[in-house]
Short mmCIF file of C-alpha atoms in Angstrom, two decimals:
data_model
loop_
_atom_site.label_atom_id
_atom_site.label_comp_id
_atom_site.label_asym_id
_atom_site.label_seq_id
_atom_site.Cartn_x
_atom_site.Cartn_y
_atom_site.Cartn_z
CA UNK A 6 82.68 113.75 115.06
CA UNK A 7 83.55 110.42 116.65
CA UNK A 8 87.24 110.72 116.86
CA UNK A 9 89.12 108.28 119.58
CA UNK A 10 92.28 109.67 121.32
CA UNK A 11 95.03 108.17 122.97
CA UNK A 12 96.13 111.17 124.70
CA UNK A 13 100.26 111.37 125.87
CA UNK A 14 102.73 113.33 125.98
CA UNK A 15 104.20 112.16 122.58
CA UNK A 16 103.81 113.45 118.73
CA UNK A 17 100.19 114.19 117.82
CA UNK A 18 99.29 112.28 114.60
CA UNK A 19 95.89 111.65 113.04
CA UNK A 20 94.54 108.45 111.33
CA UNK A 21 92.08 109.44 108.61
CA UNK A 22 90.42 106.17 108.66
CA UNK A 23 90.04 102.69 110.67
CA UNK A 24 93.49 100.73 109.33
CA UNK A 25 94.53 97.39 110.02
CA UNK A 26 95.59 96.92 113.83
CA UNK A 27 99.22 96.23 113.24
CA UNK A 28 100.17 99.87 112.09
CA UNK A 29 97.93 101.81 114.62
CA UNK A 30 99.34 99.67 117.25
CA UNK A 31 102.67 100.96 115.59
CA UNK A 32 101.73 104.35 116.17
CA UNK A 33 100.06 104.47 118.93
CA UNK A 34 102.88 102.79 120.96
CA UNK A 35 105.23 106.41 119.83
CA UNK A 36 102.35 108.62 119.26
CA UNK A 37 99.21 110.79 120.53
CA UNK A 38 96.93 108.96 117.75
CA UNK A 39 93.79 110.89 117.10
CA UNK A 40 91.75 108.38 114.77
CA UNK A 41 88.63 108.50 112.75
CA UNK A 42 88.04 105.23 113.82
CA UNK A 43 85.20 104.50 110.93
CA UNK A 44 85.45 103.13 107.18
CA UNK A 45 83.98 106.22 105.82
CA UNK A 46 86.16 108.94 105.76
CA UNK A 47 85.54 112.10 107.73
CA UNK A 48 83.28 114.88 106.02
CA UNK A 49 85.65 117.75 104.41
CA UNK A 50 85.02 120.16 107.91
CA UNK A 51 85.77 117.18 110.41
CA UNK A 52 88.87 116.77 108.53
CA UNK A 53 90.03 120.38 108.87
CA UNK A 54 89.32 120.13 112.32
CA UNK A 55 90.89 116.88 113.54
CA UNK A 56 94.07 117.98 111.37
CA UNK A 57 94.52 121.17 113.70
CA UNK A 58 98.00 121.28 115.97
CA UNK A 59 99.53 117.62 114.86
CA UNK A 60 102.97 116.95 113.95
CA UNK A 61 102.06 113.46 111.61
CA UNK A 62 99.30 112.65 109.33
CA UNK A 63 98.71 109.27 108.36
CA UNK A 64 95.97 109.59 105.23
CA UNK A 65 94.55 107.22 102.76
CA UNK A 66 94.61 107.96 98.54
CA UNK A 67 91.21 109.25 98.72
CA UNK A 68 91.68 112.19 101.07
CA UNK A 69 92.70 115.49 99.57
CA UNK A 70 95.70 116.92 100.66
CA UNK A 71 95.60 120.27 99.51
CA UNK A 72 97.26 123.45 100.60
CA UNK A 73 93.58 124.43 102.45
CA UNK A 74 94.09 121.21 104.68
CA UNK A 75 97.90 122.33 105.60
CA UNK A 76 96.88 125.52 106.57
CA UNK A 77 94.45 123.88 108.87
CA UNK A 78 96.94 121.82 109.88
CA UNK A 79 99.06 124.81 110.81
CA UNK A 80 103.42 124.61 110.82
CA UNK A 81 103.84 121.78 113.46
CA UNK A 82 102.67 119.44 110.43
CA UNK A 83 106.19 117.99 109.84
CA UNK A 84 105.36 114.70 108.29
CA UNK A 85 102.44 113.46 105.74
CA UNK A 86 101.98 109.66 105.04
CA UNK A 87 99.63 107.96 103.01
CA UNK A 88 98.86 104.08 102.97
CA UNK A 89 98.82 103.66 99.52
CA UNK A 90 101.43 103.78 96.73
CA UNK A 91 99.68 106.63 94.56
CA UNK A 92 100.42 110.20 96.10
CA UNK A 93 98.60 112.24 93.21
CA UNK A 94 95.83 113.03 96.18
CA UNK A 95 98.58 114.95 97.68
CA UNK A 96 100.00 118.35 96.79
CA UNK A 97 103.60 117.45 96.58
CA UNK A 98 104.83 121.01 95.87
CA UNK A 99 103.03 122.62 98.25
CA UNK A 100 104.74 119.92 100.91
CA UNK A 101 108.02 120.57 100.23
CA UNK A 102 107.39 124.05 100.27
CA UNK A 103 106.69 123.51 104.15
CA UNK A 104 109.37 121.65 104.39
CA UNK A 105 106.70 118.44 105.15
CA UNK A 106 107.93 115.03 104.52
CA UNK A 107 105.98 112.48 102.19
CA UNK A 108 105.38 108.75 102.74
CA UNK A 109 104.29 106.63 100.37
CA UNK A 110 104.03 102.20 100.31
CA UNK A 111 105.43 101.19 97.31
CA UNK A 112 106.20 97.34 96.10
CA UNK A 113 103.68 95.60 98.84
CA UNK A 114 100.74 96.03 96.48
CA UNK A 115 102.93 94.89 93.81
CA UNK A 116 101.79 91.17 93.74
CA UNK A 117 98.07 91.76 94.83
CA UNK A 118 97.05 93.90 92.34
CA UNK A 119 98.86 92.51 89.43
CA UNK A 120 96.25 89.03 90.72
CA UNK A 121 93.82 91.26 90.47
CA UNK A 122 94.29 92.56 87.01
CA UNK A 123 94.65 89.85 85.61
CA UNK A 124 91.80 88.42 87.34
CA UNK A 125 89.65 91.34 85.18
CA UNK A 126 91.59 90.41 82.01
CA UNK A 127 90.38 86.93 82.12
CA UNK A 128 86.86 87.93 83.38
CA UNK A 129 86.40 90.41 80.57
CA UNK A 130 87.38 88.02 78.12
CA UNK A 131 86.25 85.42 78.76
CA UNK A 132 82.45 87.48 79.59
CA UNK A 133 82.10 86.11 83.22
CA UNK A 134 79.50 89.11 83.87
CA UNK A 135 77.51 87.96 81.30
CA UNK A 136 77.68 84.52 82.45
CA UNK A 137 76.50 85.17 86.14
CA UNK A 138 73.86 87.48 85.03
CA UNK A 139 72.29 84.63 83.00
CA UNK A 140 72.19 81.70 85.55
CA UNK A 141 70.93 84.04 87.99
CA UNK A 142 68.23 85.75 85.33
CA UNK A 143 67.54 81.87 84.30
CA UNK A 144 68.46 83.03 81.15
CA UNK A 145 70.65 79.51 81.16
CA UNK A 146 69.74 77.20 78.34
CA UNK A 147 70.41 73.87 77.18
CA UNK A 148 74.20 74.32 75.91
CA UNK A 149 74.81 76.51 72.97
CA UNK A 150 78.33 75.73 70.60
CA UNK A 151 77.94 80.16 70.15
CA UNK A 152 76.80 81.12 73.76
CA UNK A 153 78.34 82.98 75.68
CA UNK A 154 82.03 82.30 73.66
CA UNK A 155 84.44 84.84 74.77
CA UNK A 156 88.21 85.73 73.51
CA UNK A 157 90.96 83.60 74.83
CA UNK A 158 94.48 84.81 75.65
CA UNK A 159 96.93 81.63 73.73
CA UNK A 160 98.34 83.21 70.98
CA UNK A 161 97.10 86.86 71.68
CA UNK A 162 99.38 90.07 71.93
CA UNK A 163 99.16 91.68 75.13
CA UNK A 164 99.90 95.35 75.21
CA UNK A 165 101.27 97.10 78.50
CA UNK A 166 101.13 100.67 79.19
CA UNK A 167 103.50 101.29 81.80
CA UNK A 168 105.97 98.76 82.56
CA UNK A 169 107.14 99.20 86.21
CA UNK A 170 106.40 96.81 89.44
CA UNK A 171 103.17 95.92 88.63
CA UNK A 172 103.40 95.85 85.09
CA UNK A 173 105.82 93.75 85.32
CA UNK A 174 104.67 91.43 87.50
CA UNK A 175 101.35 91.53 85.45
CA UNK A 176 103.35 90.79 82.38
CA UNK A 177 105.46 87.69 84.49
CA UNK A 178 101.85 85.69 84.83
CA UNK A 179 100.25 86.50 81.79
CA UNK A 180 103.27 84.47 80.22
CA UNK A 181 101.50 81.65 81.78
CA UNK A 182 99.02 81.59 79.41
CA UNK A 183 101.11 80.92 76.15
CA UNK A 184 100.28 84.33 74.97
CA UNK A 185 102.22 85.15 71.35
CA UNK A 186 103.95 88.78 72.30
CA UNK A 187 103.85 91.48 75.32
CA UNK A 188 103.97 95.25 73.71
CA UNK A 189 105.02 97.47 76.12
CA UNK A 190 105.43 101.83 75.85
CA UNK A 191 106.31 104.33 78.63
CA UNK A 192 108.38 107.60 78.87
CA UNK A 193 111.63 105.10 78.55
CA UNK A 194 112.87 101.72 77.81
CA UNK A 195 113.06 99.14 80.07
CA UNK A 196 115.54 96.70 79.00
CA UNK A 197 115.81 94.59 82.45
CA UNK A 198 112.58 94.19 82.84
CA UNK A 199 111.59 93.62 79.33
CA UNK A 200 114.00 90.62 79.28
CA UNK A 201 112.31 89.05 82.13
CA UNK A 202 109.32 88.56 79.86
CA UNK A 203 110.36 88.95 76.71
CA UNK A 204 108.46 92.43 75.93
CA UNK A 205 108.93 94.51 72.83
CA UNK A 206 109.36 98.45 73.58
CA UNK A 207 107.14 99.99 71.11
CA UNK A 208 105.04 103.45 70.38
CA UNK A 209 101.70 104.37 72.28
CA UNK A 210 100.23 104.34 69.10
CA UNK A 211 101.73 101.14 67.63
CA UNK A 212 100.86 99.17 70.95
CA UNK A 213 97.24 100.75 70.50
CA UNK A 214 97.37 98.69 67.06
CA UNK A 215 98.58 95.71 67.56
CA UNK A 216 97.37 94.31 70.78
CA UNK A 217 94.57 92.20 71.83
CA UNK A 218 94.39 93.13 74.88
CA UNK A 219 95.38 96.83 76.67
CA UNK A 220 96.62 97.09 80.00
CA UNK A 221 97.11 100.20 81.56
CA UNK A 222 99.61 100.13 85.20
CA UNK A 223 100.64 103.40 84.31
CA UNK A 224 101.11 106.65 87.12
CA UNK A 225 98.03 109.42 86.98
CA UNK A 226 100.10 112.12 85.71
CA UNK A 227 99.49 115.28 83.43
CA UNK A 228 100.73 113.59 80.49
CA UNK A 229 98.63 110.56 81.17
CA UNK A 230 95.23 112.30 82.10
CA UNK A 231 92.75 110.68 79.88
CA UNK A 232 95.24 109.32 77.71
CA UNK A 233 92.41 106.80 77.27
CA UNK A 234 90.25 108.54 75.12
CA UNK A 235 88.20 108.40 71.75
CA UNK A 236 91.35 108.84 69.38
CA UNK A 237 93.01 105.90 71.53
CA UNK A 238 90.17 103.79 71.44
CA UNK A 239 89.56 104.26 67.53
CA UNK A 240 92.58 103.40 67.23
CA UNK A 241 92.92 99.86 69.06
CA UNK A 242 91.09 96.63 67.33
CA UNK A 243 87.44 96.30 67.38
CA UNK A 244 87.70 93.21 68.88
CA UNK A 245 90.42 94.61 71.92
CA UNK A 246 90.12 94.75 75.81
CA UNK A 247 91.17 97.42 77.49
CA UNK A 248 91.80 96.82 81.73
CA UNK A 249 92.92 99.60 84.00
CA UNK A 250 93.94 98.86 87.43
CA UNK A 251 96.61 102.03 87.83
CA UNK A 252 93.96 105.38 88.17
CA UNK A 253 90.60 106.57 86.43
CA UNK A 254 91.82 109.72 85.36
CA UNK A 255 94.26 108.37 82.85
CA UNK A 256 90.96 107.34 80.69
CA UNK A 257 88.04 109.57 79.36
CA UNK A 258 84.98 107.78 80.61
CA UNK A 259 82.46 109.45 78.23
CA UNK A 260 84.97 108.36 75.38
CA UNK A 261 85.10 104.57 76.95
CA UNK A 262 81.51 104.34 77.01
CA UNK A 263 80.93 105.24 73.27
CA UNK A 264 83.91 102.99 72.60
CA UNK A 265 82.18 100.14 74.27
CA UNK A 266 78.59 101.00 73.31
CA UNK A 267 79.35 101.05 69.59
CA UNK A 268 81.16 98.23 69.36
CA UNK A 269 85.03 100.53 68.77
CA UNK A 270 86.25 98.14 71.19
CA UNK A 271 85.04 94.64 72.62
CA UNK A 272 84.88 95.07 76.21
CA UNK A 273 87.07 97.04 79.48
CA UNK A 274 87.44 96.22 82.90
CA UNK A 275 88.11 98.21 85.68
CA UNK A 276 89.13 99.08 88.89
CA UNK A 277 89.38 102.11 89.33
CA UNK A 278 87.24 105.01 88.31
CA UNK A 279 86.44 108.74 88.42
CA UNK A 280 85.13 109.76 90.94
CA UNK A 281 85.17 106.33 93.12
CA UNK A 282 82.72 105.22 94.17
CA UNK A 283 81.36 105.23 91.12
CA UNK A 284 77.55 106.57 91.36
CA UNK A 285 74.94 103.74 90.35
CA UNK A 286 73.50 105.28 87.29
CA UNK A 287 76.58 105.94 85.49
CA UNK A 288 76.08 104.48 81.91
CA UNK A 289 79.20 102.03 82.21
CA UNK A 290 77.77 100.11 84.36
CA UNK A 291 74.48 99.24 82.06
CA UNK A 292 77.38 97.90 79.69
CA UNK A 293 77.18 93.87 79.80
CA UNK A 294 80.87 94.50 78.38
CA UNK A 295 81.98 96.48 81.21
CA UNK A 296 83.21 95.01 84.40
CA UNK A 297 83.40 97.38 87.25
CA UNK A 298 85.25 96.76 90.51
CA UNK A 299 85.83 98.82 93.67
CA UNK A 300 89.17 99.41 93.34
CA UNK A 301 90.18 96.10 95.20
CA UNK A 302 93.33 96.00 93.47
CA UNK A 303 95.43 95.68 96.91
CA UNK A 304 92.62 93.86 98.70
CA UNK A 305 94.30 90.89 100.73
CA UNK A 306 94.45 90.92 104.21
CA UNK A 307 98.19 90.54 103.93
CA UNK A 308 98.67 93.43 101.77
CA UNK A 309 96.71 95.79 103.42
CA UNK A 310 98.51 94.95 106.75
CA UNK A 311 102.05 95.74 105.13
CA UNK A 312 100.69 98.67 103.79
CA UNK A 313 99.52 99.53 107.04
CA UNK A 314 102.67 99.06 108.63
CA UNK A 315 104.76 100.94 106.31
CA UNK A 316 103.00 104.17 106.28
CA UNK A 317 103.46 104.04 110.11
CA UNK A 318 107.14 103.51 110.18
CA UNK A 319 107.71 106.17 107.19
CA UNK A 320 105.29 108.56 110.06
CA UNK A 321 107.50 107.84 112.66
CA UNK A 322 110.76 107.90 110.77
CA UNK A 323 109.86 111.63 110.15
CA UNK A 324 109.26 112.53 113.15
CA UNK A 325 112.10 111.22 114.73
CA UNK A 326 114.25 112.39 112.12
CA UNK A 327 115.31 109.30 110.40
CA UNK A 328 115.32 108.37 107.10
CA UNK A 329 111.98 106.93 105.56
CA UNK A 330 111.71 103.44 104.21
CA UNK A 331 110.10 105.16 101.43
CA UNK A 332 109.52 108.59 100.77
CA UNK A 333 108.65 110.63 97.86
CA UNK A 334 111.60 113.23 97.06
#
């Protein structure tokens, strides 16, 4: 296990991955950092072990942070935070139950991956996939009036599943395109933010209906695991695009690949996916009307920096006792 120590008299913490040098530099000026200085995360056992005796965790969405690891961790664990603004990788329950503060990084994200979902909206529609595939294949012609003609967004109706931060902001630049109506559905109205953009509060089911295009930016929760699924997808247009950027459980994969395969719905794009990474012969990925990213949604150098920095000062907050910038209740 290639674990790098900065050993001191001061709070233990450990850094489940390499982060952006801003927030170790944060910790490591209060803190004993143990790091897993690598991109990969640590196998399940070097985990366990590096978690043994510290006070602060600082994790990443794609660790597991189960009652097994707090165990392991043993009762000096006082503080858990994660760089990311999802926290269903933790066991929230079992936290508090321990009495173990939570940090999360909510809003930073906000602007990046609403870029990047719209960024798969418009590649989706407008079938950039295809498009590189044929000038690299030299599969490109003399021009075609048919070829290649994809489905434009002036005029559409944009459905929004989930209308917080990022839906939101999602919904603020896709008004940029002279798009006819947003939809939008959730547990609640949101009449603030649906006068910012003009959005319609409507059914699951109606939005499913009506819109051109489906966006999903809604939490992984019990109530939305695989609310994407075959009796959604029958039940949007044949020629509708569905994008999720929020989590891959909320959508039945099987279901979205016999959606897309026979021709239920026009095409999906993603960035996120269950399990990530997503293995290379999954059959979504065979789809010429499936775009697949790596979950990229936060990607800029920026973002990941203030994300960075956040989850240290919620760490240290904890441990000194001091209320968290953010912290899940």
């Amino acid at each position: 296990m290639n674990l790098v120590p900065n050993v001191s008299p001061k709070p233990k913490v450990f850094v489940s991955r390499r982060i952006p040098e801003n927030g170790f530099a944060l910790l490591a000026s209060e803190c004993d950092v143990l790091s897993w200085n690598h991109e990969d995360p640590p196998s399940r056992k070097d985990y366990l072990t590096a978690v043994r005796g510290i006070q602060g965790l600082f994790c990443l969405l794609t660790d597991t942070i189960d009652a097994e690891l707090l165990n392991e961790a043993g009762p000096s664990l006082r503080v858990v935070s994660t760089m990311s603004v999802g926290y269903d990788h933790i066991d929230v329950q079992e936290c508090h139950k321990r009495n173990i503060q939570i940090g999360y990084t909510p809003g930073i994200l906000t602007s990046a991956t609403a870029e990047l979902t719209v960024t798969l909206l418009l590649a989706t529609s407008r079938r950039i996939k295809e498009g590189v595939k044929a000038v690299e294949n030299g599969e490109w012609g003399t021009w075609k009036p048919m070829w290649l003609c994809g489905q434009g967004l002036e005029g559409a109706t944009v459905g929004i599943v989930g209308l917080g931060r990022i839906g939101l902001a999602v919904a603020k630049r896709l008004k940029l395109f002279d798009i006819a109506q947003i939809l939008y559905c959730g547990r609640s109205e949101k009449p603030s933010q649906a006068l910012e953009v003009g959005a319609v509060f409507t059914s699951f089911e109606d939005l499913l209906t009506r819109s051109d295009f489906v966006i999903a930016c809604c939490a992984l929760t019990p109530e939305t695991h695989h609310l994407f699924n075959a009796t959604a997808f029958k039940q949007m247009k044949q020629t509708a695009i569905f994008i999720n950027s929020s989590r891959g459980g909320i959508v039945n994969q099987d279901d979205l690949y016999e959606a897309l395969k026979s021709g239920k719905i026009r095409a999906a794009g993603l960035d996120v996916t269950t399990p990530e990474p997503l293995p290379t012969d999954s059959p979504l990925l065979k789809l010429d009307n499936c775009l697949v990213l790596p979950h990229i949604g936060s990607a800029t150098q920026s973002t990941r920096e203030a994300m960075a920095v956040l989850a240290a000062r919620n760490l240290l907050a904890g441990l000194q006792g001091k209320p968290m910038p953010c912290q899940i209740k």
